Rosetta silent file (secondary structure, phi, psi, omega in degrees, C-alpha in Angstrom):
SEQUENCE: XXXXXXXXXXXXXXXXXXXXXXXXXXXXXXXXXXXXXXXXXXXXXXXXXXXXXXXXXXXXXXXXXXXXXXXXXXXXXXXXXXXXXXXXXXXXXXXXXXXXXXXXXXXXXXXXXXXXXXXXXXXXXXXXX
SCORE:     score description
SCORE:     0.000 S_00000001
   1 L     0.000  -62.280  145.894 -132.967  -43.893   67.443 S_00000001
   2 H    -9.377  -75.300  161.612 -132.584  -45.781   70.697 S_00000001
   3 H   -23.116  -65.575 -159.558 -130.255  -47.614   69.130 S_00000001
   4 H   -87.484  -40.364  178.434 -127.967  -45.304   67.793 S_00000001
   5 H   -67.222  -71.718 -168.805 -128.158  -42.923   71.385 S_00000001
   6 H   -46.295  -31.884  168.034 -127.221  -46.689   73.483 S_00000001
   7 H   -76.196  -35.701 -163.644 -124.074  -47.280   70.886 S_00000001
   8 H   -69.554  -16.424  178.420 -123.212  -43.742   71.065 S_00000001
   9 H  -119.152  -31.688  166.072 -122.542  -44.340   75.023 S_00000001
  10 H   -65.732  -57.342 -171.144 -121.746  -47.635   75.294 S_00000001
  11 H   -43.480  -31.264  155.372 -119.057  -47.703   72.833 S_00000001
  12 H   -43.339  -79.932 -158.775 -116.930  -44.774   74.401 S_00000001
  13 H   -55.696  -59.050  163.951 -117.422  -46.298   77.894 S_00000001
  14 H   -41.931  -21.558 -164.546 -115.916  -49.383   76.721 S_00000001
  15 H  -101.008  -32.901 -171.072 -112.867  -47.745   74.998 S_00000001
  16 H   -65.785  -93.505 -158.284 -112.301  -45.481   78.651 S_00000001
  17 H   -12.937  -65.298  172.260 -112.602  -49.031   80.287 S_00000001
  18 H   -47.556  -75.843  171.177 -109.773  -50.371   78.314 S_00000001
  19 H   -21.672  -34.685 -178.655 -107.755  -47.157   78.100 S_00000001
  20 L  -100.197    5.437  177.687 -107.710  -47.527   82.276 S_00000001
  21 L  -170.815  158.354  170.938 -106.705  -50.444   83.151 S_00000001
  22 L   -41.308  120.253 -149.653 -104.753  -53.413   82.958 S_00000001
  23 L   -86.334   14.081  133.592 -105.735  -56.002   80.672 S_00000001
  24 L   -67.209  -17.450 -168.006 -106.094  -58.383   83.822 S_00000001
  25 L   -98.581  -29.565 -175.554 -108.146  -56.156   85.628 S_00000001
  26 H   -33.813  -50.814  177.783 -110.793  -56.130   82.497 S_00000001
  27 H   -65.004  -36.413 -171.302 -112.866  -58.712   83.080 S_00000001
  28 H   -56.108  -54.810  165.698 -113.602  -57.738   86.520 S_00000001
  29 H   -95.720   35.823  132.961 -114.463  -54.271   85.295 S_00000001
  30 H   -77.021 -104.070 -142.671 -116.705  -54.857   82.195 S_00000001
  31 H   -33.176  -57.597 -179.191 -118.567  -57.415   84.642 S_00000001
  32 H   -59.526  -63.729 -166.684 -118.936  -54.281   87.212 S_00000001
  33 H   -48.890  -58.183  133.466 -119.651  -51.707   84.441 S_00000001
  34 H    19.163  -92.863  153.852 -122.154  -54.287   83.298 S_00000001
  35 H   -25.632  -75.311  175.809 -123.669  -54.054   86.421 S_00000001
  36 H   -72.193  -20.519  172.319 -123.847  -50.670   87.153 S_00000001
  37 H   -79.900  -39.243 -164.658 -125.485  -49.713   83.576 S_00000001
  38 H   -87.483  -21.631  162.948 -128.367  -52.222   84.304 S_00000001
  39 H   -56.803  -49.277 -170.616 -128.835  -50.864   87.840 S_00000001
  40 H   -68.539  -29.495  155.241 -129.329  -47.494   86.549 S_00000001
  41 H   -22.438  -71.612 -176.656 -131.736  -48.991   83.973 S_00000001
  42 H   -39.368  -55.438 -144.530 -133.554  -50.090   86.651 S_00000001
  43 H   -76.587  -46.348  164.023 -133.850  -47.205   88.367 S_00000001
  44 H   -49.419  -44.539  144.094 -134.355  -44.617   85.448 S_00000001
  45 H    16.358  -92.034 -161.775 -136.859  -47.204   84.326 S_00000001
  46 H   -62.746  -43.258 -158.491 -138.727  -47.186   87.337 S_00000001
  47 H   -86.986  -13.973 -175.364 -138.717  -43.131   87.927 S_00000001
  48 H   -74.407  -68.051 -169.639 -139.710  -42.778   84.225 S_00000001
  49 H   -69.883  -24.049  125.628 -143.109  -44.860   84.895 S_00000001
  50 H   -17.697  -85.111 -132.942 -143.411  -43.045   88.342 S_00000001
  51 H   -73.727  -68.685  165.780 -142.887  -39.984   86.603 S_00000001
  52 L   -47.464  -22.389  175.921 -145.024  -40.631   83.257 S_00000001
  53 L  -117.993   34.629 -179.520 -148.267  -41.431   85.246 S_00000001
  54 L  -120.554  -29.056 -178.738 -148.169  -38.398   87.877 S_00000001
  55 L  -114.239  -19.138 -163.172 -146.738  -35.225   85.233 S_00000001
  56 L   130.475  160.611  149.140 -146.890  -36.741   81.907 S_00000001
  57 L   -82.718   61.185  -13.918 -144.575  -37.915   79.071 S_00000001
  58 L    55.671  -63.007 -163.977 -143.923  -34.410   78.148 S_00000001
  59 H  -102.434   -6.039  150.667 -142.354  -33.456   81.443 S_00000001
  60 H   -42.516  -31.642  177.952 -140.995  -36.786   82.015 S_00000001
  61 H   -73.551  -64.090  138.265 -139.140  -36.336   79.298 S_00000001
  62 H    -4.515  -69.517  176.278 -137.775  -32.869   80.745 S_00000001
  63 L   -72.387  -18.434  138.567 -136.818  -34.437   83.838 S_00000001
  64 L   -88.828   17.250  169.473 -134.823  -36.833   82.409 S_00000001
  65 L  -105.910    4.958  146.026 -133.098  -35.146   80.279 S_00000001
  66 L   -78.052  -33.220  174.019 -132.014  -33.169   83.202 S_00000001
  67 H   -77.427  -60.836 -170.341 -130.849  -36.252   85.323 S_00000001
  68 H   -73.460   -7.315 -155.122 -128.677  -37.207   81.885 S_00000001
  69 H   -98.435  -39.494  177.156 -127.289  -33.638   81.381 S_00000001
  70 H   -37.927  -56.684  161.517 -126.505  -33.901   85.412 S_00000001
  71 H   -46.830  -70.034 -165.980 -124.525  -37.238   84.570 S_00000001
  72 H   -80.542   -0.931  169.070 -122.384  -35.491   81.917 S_00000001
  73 H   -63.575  -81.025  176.363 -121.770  -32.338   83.815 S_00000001
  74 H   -20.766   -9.071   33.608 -120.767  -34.677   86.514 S_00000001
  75 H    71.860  -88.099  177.746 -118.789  -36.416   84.423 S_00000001
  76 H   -64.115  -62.087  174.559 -117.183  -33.922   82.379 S_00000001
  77 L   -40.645  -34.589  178.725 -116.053  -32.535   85.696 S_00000001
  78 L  -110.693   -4.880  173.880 -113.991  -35.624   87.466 S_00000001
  79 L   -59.998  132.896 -178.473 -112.844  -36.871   84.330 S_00000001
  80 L   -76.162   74.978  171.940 -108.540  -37.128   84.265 S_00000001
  81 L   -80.664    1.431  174.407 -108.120  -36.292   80.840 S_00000001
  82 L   -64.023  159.616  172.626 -104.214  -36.596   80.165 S_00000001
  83 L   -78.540  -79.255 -179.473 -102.996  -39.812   78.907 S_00000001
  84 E   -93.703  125.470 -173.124  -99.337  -39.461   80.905 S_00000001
  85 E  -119.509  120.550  172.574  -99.296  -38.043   84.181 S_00000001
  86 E   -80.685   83.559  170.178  -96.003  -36.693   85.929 S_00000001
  87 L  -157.061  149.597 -161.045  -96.075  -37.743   89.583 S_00000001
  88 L   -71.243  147.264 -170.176  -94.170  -38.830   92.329 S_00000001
  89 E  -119.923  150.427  -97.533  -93.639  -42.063   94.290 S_00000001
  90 L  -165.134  -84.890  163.764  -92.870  -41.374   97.646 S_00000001
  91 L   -57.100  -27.472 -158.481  -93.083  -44.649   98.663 S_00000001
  92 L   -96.751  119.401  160.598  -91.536  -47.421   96.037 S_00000001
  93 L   -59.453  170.337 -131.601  -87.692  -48.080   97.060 S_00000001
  94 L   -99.717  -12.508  179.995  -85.119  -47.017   94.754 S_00000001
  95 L  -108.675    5.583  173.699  -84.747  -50.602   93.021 S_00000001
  96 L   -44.933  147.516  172.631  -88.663  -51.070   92.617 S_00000001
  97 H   -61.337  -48.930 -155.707  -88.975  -52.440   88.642 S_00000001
  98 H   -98.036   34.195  177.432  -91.674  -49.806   87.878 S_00000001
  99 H  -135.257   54.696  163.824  -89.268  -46.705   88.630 S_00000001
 100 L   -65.950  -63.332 -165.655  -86.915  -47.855   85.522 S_00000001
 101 L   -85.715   -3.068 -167.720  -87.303  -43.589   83.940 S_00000001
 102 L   -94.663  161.500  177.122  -87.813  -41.910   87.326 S_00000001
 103 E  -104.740  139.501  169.788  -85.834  -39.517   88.529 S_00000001
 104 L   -82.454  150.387 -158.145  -85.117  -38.579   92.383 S_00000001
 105 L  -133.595  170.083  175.222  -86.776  -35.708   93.485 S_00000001
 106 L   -69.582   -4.407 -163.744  -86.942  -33.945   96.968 S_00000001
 107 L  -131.869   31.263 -152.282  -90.395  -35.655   97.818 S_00000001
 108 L   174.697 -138.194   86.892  -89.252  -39.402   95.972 S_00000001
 109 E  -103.578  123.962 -163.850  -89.195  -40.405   92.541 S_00000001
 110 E   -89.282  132.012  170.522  -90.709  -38.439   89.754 S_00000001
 111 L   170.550  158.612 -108.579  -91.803  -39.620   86.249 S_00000001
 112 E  -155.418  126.279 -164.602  -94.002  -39.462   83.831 S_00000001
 113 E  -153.088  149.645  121.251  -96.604  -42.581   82.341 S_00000001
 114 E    10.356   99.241  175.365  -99.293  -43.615   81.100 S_00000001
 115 L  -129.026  125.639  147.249 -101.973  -43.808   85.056 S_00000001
 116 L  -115.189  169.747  174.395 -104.072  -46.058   85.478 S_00000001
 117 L   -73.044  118.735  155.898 -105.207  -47.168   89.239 S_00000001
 118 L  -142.226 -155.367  173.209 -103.014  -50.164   90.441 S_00000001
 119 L   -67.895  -25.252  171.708 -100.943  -51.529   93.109 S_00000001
 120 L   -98.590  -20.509  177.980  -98.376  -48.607   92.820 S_00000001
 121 L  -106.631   72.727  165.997 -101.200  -46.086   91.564 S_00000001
 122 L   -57.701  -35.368 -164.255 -103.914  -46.423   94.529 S_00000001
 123 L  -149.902  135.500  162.380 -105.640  -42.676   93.969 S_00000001
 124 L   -45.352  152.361  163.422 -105.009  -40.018   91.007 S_00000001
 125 L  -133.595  167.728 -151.571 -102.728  -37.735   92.187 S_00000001
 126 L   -52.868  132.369  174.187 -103.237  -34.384   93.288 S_00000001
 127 L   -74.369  126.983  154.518 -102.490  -31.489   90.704 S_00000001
 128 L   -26.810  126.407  161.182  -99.561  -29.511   91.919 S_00000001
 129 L  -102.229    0.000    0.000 -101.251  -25.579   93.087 S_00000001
């Protein structure tokens, strides 16, 4: 059962990874992602055997299934879920290479790709209100 809940999360995460990023930038983040799943090991780990000899395995259980449901609100909530994103460069002069489809706009050039975070993508950008 283990099993089948650790593929069920890993498997995903890996496919986001890809899906985001450059396929230069990969190793660096699988090696981080890497990382950060065995730190939280640790740490859930550790508060589960805290936890298990002061309330119980009952309510240990409880409490960390609150701490995981926290992660996927959390989660659910900052996730970008578009593929192609319409947004404006500001900044790139008009003969930059990676504004071959944009169009000038009052605030730029506008146009609409595939975003991931790179040297021309530093921060998602902002949804239009």
């Amino acid at each position: 059962m283990l099993g089948v809940a650790y593929s069920a999360m890993l498997t995903p995460v890996g496919r986001l990874i890809r899906a985001s990023a450059h396929p230069d930038d990969l190793p660096a983040l699988f090696a981080a992602q890497y990382a950060l799943s065995h730190a939280e090991w640790l740490v859930t780990y550790l508060l589960a055997g805290l936890l298990g000899g002061v309330v119980g395995p009952a309510a240990t259980l409880g409490l960390l299934t609150v701490v995981a449901a926290a992660g996927l609100v959390f989660g659910a909530r900052v996730w970008r879920g578009a593929d192609s994103v319409e947004h404006v460069h500001a900044d790139l002069p008009a003969g930059d290479p990676h504004l071959g489809d944009a169009v000038r706009c009052s605030g730029g050039w506008r146009h609409t790709h595939h975003y991931v975070i790179d040297r021309v993508h530093r921060r998602w950008p902002v949804a239009p209100r």
